[in-house]
Amino acid sequence: MCQQGMFAYLGRGILLILMFLVTIPAKQNRDHKHNRIQRRPYHVVNYRQVEKQILDDILSPSIYDSHIRPRGTNLSASESDGPTIVLVNLYVRSFEKIDDVKMEFSVQITFRQQWNDNRLEFNDQKGKIKYLTMTERSKVWMPDTFFRNEKDGKFHNIIQPNLYVRVYPNGDVLYSIRVSLTLSCPMDLELFPLDTQTCHLKVASYGWTTKDLVYSWKPPDPVQFVANLFLPGGFELAR
């Protein structure tokens, strides 16, 4: 009798537990259904897809021609065109050598150029899109910049080409690239080894005149240096 009674009690206990487990999901399901009716639809915007669509639109061959120079900025009402202003900024990463025999120096820099191309203006989706980034520089107009005192140079392509192009909603274009250069530097060694040398990095357009394109240093800090910059050959940097 005692064994049967315990079995019956356990049986009822299991039955009550099962009923409890079954009853709660039914209530939760009603609550969930009620909440689902009251909840507003929620739409997630894929801004990466929006950025791609914007690039496709503003760079469409029927609209944009990368061979045509953008018009100047800050023009008066009577002016239809003016020189494109290119703001220049560089970040000095390292000096590889300073050769007072060959009168040259080798330096690695990040070289940045910025200009405005009003044809590339776009809707920033109420501030959601700060800028568009590309790695194909051929898709937009580029200034034909070169270094006048360059003796040798190379781009960096490991692992990918070290460059990017950013297009901002107002049409500003920022082009940044990492380059290594060997540049000529005529030196006066009369006071060697207590001499002071001034070496230049000369930037110019290869084909455009100043009526078409003007270079200017980008304020407020156009030339920047990596921390703890080392100069070979016993030289010190005078700022």
XYZ file of C-alpha atoms in Angstrom, residues 146-150 183 200-204:
11
model
C 54.935 64.921 -59.731
C 58.000 65.661 -57.575
C 60.327 67.997 -59.429
C 63.507 66.940 -57.603
C 62.749 63.217 -57.616
C 65.217 63.306 -53.888
C 63.266 70.458 -50.451
C 60.375 68.352 -51.670
C 59.128 70.180 -54.754
C 55.584 69.486 -55.960
C 54.190 70.572 -59.317
